[in-house]
Coordinates of C-alpha atoms in Angstrom, one line a residue:
X275 CA 0.6 38.2 -30.8
X276 CA -1.0 41.5 -30.8
X277 CA 0.6 44.1 -28.4
X278 CA -2.3 43.6 -26.2
X279 CA -1.9 40.1 -26.2
X280 CA 2.1 40.2 -25.7
X281 CA 1.2 42.5 -22.7
X282 CA -1.2 40.2 -21.1
X283 CA 1.4 37.2 -21.8
X284 CA 4.0 39.3 -19.9
X285 CA 1.9 40.2 -16.8
X286 CA 1.1 36.7 -16.3
X287 CA 4.6 35.2 -16.8
X288 CA 6.1 37.9 -14.3
X289 CA 3.1 36.6 -12.0
X290 CA 4.0 33.0 -12.7
X291 CA 7.9 33.7 -12.2
X292 CA 7.3 35.3 -8.7
X293 CA 4.4 33.7 -7.4
X294 CA 4.4 30.3 -8.5
X295 CA 7.6 29.0 -9.9
X296 CA 10.0 29.4 -6.6
X297 CA 7.3 27.2 -4.6
X298 CA 6.1 24.7 -6.8
X299 CA 8.4 21.9 -5.8
X300 CA 7.8 22.7 -2.0
X301 CA 4.1 22.9 -2.7
X302 CA 4.0 19.4 -4.5
X303 CA 5.8 17.6 -1.6
X304 CA 3.7 19.2 0.9
X305 CA 0.6 18.9 -0.4
X306 CA -0.3 22.5 0.1
X307 CA -3.1 24.1 -1.7
X308 CA -2.1 27.9 -2.0
X309 CA -5.5 29.8 -1.6
X310 CA -3.8 32.9 -0.7
X311 CA -1.8 32.9 -4.2
X312 CA -5.3 31.9 -6.2
X313 CA -6.9 35.3 -4.7
X314 CA -3.7 37.2 -6.1
X315 CA -4.3 35.7 -9.4
X316 CA -8.0 36.6 -9.1
X317 CA -6.8 40.4 -8.5
X318 CA -4.8 40.0 -11.6
X319 CA -7.9 39.1 -13.6
X320 CA -7.4 35.2 -14.0
X321 CA -10.8 33.7 -12.3
X322 CA -13.0 34.6 -14.9
X323 CA -10.7 34.7 -18.2
X324 CA -13.6 34.3 -20.7
X325 CA -16.4 35.7 -18.2
X326 CA -18.3 38.8 -19.0
X327 CA -17.1 42.1 -17.9
X328 CA -20.5 42.9 -16.4
X329 CA -20.0 40.3 -13.3
X330 CA -16.2 41.1 -12.9
X331 CA -14.7 38.8 -15.6
X332 CA -12.1 39.9 -17.9
X333 CA -14.2 39.5 -21.0
X334 CA -11.4 37.9 -23.1
X335 CA -11.3 35.2 -26.0
X336 CA -9.9 31.7 -26.3
X337 CA -6.8 33.0 -27.6
X338 CA -6.3 34.9 -24.9
X339 CA -7.0 32.0 -22.3
X340 CA -4.5 29.6 -24.0
X341 CA -1.7 32.2 -23.7
X342 CA -2.4 33.0 -20.1
X343 CA -2.6 29.3 -19.2
X344 CA 0.5 28.4 -21.1
X345 CA 2.1 31.3 -19.2
X346 CA 0.9 30.0 -15.8
X347 CA 1.9 26.5 -16.3
X348 CA 5.8 27.3 -16.7
X349 CA 5.5 28.6 -13.1
X350 CA 3.4 25.7 -11.8
X351 CA 1.6 22.9 -14.2
X352 CA -0.7 21.7 -11.3
X353 CA -1.8 25.0 -10.1
X354 CA -2.4 26.1 -13.5
X355 CA -4.5 23.4 -14.3
X356 CA -6.5 23.9 -11.2
X357 CA -7.0 27.7 -12.4
X358 CA -8.2 26.0 -15.6
X359 CA -10.7 24.0 -14.1
X360 CA -11.9 26.8 -11.9
X361 CA -12.5 29.2 -15.2
X362 CA -14.5 26.4 -16.5
X363 CA -16.9 26.6 -13.7
X364 CA -17.2 30.1 -14.0
X365 CA -17.6 30.5 -17.9
X366 CA -20.5 27.1 -17.6
X367 CA -22.4 29.9 -15.3
X368 CA -21.7 32.8 -17.1
X369 CA -22.9 31.1 -20.4
X370 CA -25.6 28.8 -19.0
X371 CA -26.9 31.1 -16.2
X372 CA -29.8 33.6 -15.4
X373 CA -28.9 37.3 -15.0
X374 CA -29.3 36.4 -11.1
X375 CA -27.3 33.5 -11.3
X376 CA -24.3 35.3 -13.1
X377 CA -25.0 38.2 -10.5
X378 CA -24.8 35.9 -7.4
X379 CA -22.2 33.5 -8.3
X380 CA -19.7 34.8 -10.6
X381 CA -18.1 38.2 -8.7
X382 CA -16.6 35.9 -6.2
X383 CA -15.1 33.4 -8.4
X384 CA -14.1 36.0 -11.0
X385 CA -12.0 37.6 -8.0
X386 CA -11.3 34.1 -6.7
X387 CA -12.3 34.6 -3.2
X388 CA -14.9 31.9 -4.0
X389 CA -13.3 29.0 -5.9
X390 CA -15.1 26.6 -8.1
X391 CA -15.2 22.8 -8.6
X392 CA -16.5 20.8 -11.7
X393 CA -18.5 17.6 -10.5
X394 CA -19.4 15.3 -13.6
X395 CA -17.2 12.1 -13.0
X396 CA -18.4 9.4 -10.6
X397 CA -16.8 6.0 -9.4
X398 CA -18.8 3.8 -12.1
X399 CA -19.1 6.8 -14.8
X400 CA -15.7 8.5 -16.1
X401 CA -15.7 8.2 -19.9
X402 CA -19.1 7.4 -20.4
X403 CA -20.5 10.6 -18.3
X404 CA -24.1 9.9 -20.1
X405 CA -24.6 6.8 -17.3
X406 CA -24.1 8.8 -14.2
X407 CA -26.2 7.9 -11.0
X408 CA -26.2 11.1 -9.2
X409 CA -29.9 12.1 -8.6
X410 CA -31.5 15.2 -8.5
X411 CA -35.4 14.2 -7.1
X412 CA -38.0 17.1 -7.4
X413 CA -39.0 18.0 -4.1
X414 CA -41.3 21.2 -3.9
X415 CA -39.6 24.5 -5.1
X416 CA -36.7 22.6 -5.4
X417 CA -34.4 19.2 -5.7
X418 CA -32.8 17.0 -3.5
X419 CA -29.2 15.6 -4.6
X420 CA -28.0 12.1 -3.7
X421 CA -24.7 10.7 -4.9
X422 CA -21.0 10.2 -5.3
X423 CA -18.6 12.4 -7.7
X424 CA -15.4 11.1 -7.8
X425 CA -11.6 12.9 -9.0
X426 CA -12.9 16.4 -8.2
X427 CA -10.4 19.1 -8.0
X428 CA -10.6 21.4 -5.4
X429 CA -13.0 19.6 -3.8
X430 CA -13.2 20.7 0.2
X431 CA -11.7 24.0 -0.6
X432 CA -14.3 25.4 -3.1
X433 CA -17.2 27.6 -2.4
X434 CA -19.1 26.8 -5.6
X435 CA -19.9 23.1 -7.3
X436 CA -21.4 22.9 -10.4
X437 CA -23.4 19.5 -10.5
X438 CA -24.4 17.3 -13.0
X439 CA -27.1 14.8 -11.7
X440 CA -30.1 12.8 -13.2
X441 CA -33.7 14.3 -13.2
X442 CA -35.4 12.1 -16.1
X443 CA -34.5 8.8 -17.7
X444 CA -31.0 7.0 -18.6
X445 CA -29.0 8.7 -20.9
X446 CA -27.8 12.2 -21.6
X447 CA -31.1 13.7 -21.8
X448 CA -32.1 12.7 -18.6
X449 CA -29.2 14.8 -16.8
X450 CA -29.4 18.6 -15.5
X451 CA -26.8 20.7 -13.9
X452 CA -27.1 22.5 -10.9
X453 CA -25.2 24.9 -8.6
X454 CA -24.2 23.8 -5.1
X455 CA -22.7 25.6 -2.4
X456 CA -19.8 24.4 -0.7
X457 CA -21.6 24.7 2.8
X458 CA -24.8 23.1 2.0
X459 CA -26.1 20.8 4.3
X460 CA -25.7 17.3 3.4
X461 CA -22.3 18.0 1.2
X462 CA -19.3 16.2 2.5
X463 CA -15.9 15.0 1.0
X464 CA -13.9 12.1 0.9
X465 CA -10.0 11.9 1.9
X466 CA -7.7 13.7 -0.2
X467 CA -6.1 11.1 -2.8
X468 CA -2.9 10.1 -2.8
X469 CA -1.9 11.1 -6.8
X470 CA 1.2 10.3 -9.0
X471 CA 1.1 14.3 -9.6
X472 CA -1.1 17.1 -9.1
X473 CA -0.2 17.1 -5.7
X474 CA -0.7 20.9 -4.8
X475 CA -4.3 20.8 -5.4
X476 CA -6.7 18.7 -3.6
X477 CA -8.6 15.6 -5.2
X478 CA -11.4 14.2 -3.2
X479 CA -14.7 12.7 -3.6
X480 CA -17.7 15.1 -3.3
X481 CA -20.8 13.3 -1.2
X482 CA -24.3 14.3 -1.5
X483 CA -26.7 13.1 0.9
X484 CA -30.1 14.7 0.6
X485 CA -28.6 18.1 -0.4
X486 CA -31.5 20.4 -0.8
X487 CA -30.9 22.8 -4.2
X488 CA -33.8 25.3 -4.9
X489 CA -35.2 26.0 -8.3
X490 CA -33.4 29.1 -8.4
X491 CA -29.8 27.0 -8.2
X492 CA -30.6 24.7 -11.3
X493 CA -28.4 25.9 -14.5
X494 CA -30.6 25.7 -17.5
X495 CA -33.7 23.9 -17.9
X496 CA -34.1 20.3 -17.0
X497 CA -32.4 17.8 -19.3
X498 CA -29.9 20.6 -20.2
X499 CA -27.2 19.4 -18.1
X500 CA -25.3 17.2 -20.4
X501 CA -24.9 19.5 -23.0
X502 CA -24.0 22.7 -20.6
X503 CA -21.2 20.0 -19.2
X504 CA -20.0 19.0 -23.0
X505 CA -20.0 23.0 -24.3
X506 CA -17.8 23.5 -21.0
X507 CA -15.5 20.8 -21.7
X508 CA -14.4 22.2 -25.3
X509 CA -12.9 25.3 -23.5
X510 CA -11.5 22.9 -20.4
X511 CA -9.7 21.0 -23.1
X512 CA -8.2 23.9 -24.8
X513 CA -7.1 25.2 -21.4
X514 CA -5.6 21.6 -20.2
X515 CA -3.7 21.5 -23.1
X516 CA -2.3 24.7 -22.9
X517 CA -1.2 24.0 -19.4
X518 CA 0.4 21.0 -21.0
X519 CA 2.4 23.1 -23.7
X520 CA 3.7 25.4 -20.8
X521 CA 4.8 22.6 -18.7
X522 CA 6.8 21.1 -21.3
X523 CA 8.1 24.4 -23.2
X524 CA 9.5 25.1 -19.4
X525 CA 10.9 21.8 -19.6
X526 CA 12.6 21.9 -22.8
X527 CA 14.2 25.2 -21.8
X528 CA 15.3 23.5 -18.9
X529 CA 17.1 20.7 -20.9
X530 CA 18.7 22.8 -23.2
X531 CA 20.4 24.9 -20.4
X532 CA 21.5 21.8 -18.8
X533 CA 23.3 20.4 -21.8
X534 CA 25.0 23.8 -22.3
X535 CA 26.5 23.4 -19.0
X536 CA 27.0 19.6 -18.3
X537 CA 30.0 18.1 -19.7
X538 CA 30.8 14.0 -20.7
X539 CA 33.7 12.8 -22.4
X540 CA 35.7 15.8 -22.4
X541 CA 33.3 18.1 -24.3
X542 CA 29.9 20.1 -23.3
X543 CA 26.8 17.5 -24.1
X544 CA 25.7 20.7 -26.2
X545 CA 28.3 19.7 -28.8
X546 CA 26.7 16.3 -29.4
X547 CA 25.1 16.5 -32.6
X548 CA 22.5 13.7 -31.9
X549 CA 21.1 15.6 -28.6
X550 CA 21.0 19.0 -30.6
X551 CA 19.0 17.2 -33.0
X552 CA 16.5 15.8 -30.2
X553 CA 16.3 19.4 -28.9
X554 CA 15.2 20.4 -32.6
X555 CA 12.4 18.0 -32.5
X556 CA 11.3 18.6 -29.4
X557 CA 11.2 22.6 -30.2
X558 CA 9.2 21.5 -33.3
X559 CA 6.6 19.5 -32.0
X560 CA 5.8 22.1 -29.2
X561 CA 5.6 24.7 -31.8
X562 CA 3.0 22.5 -34.1
X563 CA 1.0 21.9 -30.9
X564 CA 0.9 25.5 -30.5
X565 CA -0.2 26.3 -34.0
X566 CA -3.0 23.4 -33.6
X567 CA -4.3 24.8 -30.2
X568 CA -4.4 28.4 -31.4
X569 CA -6.2 27.5 -34.4
X570 CA -8.8 25.5 -32.1
X571 CA -9.3 28.5 -30.0
X572 CA -9.8 30.5 -33.1
X573 CA -12.5 28.1 -34.0
X574 CA -14.1 27.9 -30.6
X575 CA -14.2 31.8 -30.4
X576 CA -16.3 32.1 -33.6
X577 CA -18.2 29.2 -32.7
X578 CA -17.4 27.0 -35.7
X579 CA -19.6 24.2 -36.6
X580 CA -16.4 21.6 -36.2
X581 CA -15.6 23.3 -32.9
X582 CA -15.9 20.0 -31.0
X583 CA -14.1 17.9 -33.3
X584 CA -11.2 20.8 -33.4
X585 CA -10.9 21.1 -29.6
X586 CA -10.7 17.1 -29.2
X587 CA -7.9 17.0 -31.7
X588 CA -5.8 19.9 -30.1
X589 CA -6.6 18.3 -26.6
X590 CA -5.4 14.9 -27.9
X591 CA -2.5 16.2 -30.0
X592 CA -1.0 18.9 -27.5
X593 CA -1.5 16.7 -24.2
X594 CA 0.7 13.9 -26.1
X595 CA 3.4 15.8 -27.7
X596 CA 3.9 17.7 -24.3
X597 CA 4.2 14.7 -22.5
X598 CA 6.6 13.1 -24.8
X599 CA 8.8 16.4 -24.6
X600 CA 8.7 16.7 -20.8
X601 CA 9.6 12.9 -20.4
X602 CA 12.4 13.5 -23.1
X603 CA 13.6 16.7 -21.2
X604 CA 13.8 14.3 -18.1
X605 CA 16.0 11.7 -20.0
X606 CA 18.3 14.3 -21.1
X607 CA 19.2 15.2 -17.5
X608 CA 20.0 11.8 -17.1
X609 CA 19.9 10.8 -13.0
X610 CA 19.5 14.5 -12.1
X611 CA 16.1 14.5 -13.9
X612 CA 14.9 12.3 -11.6
X613 CA 15.7 14.1 -8.6
X614 CA 12.8 16.6 -7.4
X615 CA 15.0 19.5 -6.9
X616 CA 15.3 20.0 -10.6
X617 CA 11.5 20.2 -10.8
X618 CA 11.4 18.1 -14.2
X619 CA 10.1 15.1 -12.8
X620 CA 7.5 17.1 -11.3
X621 CA 6.0 18.4 -14.5
X622 CA 6.4 15.1 -16.0
X623 CA 3.8 13.6 -13.1
X624 CA 1.5 16.3 -13.7
X625 CA 1.3 16.4 -17.3
X626 CA 0.6 12.8 -17.4
X627 CA -2.6 13.2 -16.1
X628 CA -3.8 15.6 -18.8
X629 CA -4.1 12.8 -21.5
X630 CA -6.8 11.4 -19.0
X631 CA -9.0 14.3 -17.7
X632 CA -11.4 16.5 -19.6
X633 CA -12.1 13.3 -21.7
X634 CA -9.3 10.8 -22.2
X635 CA -7.4 10.8 -25.4
X636 CA -8.8 7.8 -26.6
X637 CA -12.0 9.5 -26.3
X638 CA -10.8 12.4 -28.3
X639 CA -10.0 10.0 -30.8
X640 CA -13.4 8.7 -30.8
X641 CA -15.0 12.2 -31.1
X642 CA -12.6 12.8 -34.2
X643 CA -13.3 9.8 -35.8
X644 CA -17.3 10.2 -35.4
X645 CA -17.1 13.3 -36.7
X646 CA -15.5 12.3 -39.8
X647 CA -17.9 9.7 -40.7
X648 CA -20.5 12.3 -40.2
X649 CA -18.8 14.7 -42.7
X650 CA -18.4 11.8 -44.9
X651 CA -22.1 10.6 -44.9

């Protein structure tokens, strides 16, 4: 890493160690969403990491972003993942928005005084995002939105919702994107879902019942929504992979310390060669994952022709490897790994969903495979 990147990592690590790590288990148990801490993260420049400096963002690249999210996740995987989603929303507005939209919506998001949510998935449209049913009907100088979004992180606490809705015919080309404020009349939310992990961030349905959106809040042109959503997911996939990497790295370090202090059959566990070999494999897997993730970040920064494929590869490989390492760290703790006070079981629960969201890892394989076929044609 460059000196600048090392300084960024050190600053984020200090924030994660002081503001996130001491409270992560309690927040998880209480299902507490620490909005005040997120605002302090915004003061550090973490609300608009890859957003232009002219509207309050940090103006950093994807390599810096994945480094930041790895460090954040060492403090709290679930909060780091929400910050990832928030940044994806801010970046979508930054990249696809007009000058007026950028100036109106991004400064508050960059400061994290205004939180953001990404609204694509629906009860009957998950991996098949092109089949979404939420509609945006043209009405005078604006649109009227009706429908339901599912599994929306930050819902009910966010101030800005980027929503994909159908303005045209079936399929991806009929989808447009809209910016909807959290206080819009007709906007409501379902109950906070009870989940396996990610308990410290709210996950709710977002319900649109005659929500009026002026033309000035359409993001891009009609029919651009699916492309905007997919381009946003390229960066989102790298960020969520980095969150997996950070959580797994922390779990590996905890397991290493545990084996050094725990004895069995008259000797420290660390003296057993089989366990040392397992630590070595875990460390190797995480370093391989980090190399692929950093490579993908460079490809995306340079707008490489194969960016979609490489981002899918990184998301699939890193989240799978990280979950396996975290689960192995729990196993190395024995029964203590199953206790909430050690924090390992929380990381395992939090990382499991990373293999599902931002496109399931099965869909990542489909993207990679199709790209291979096209390259061979």
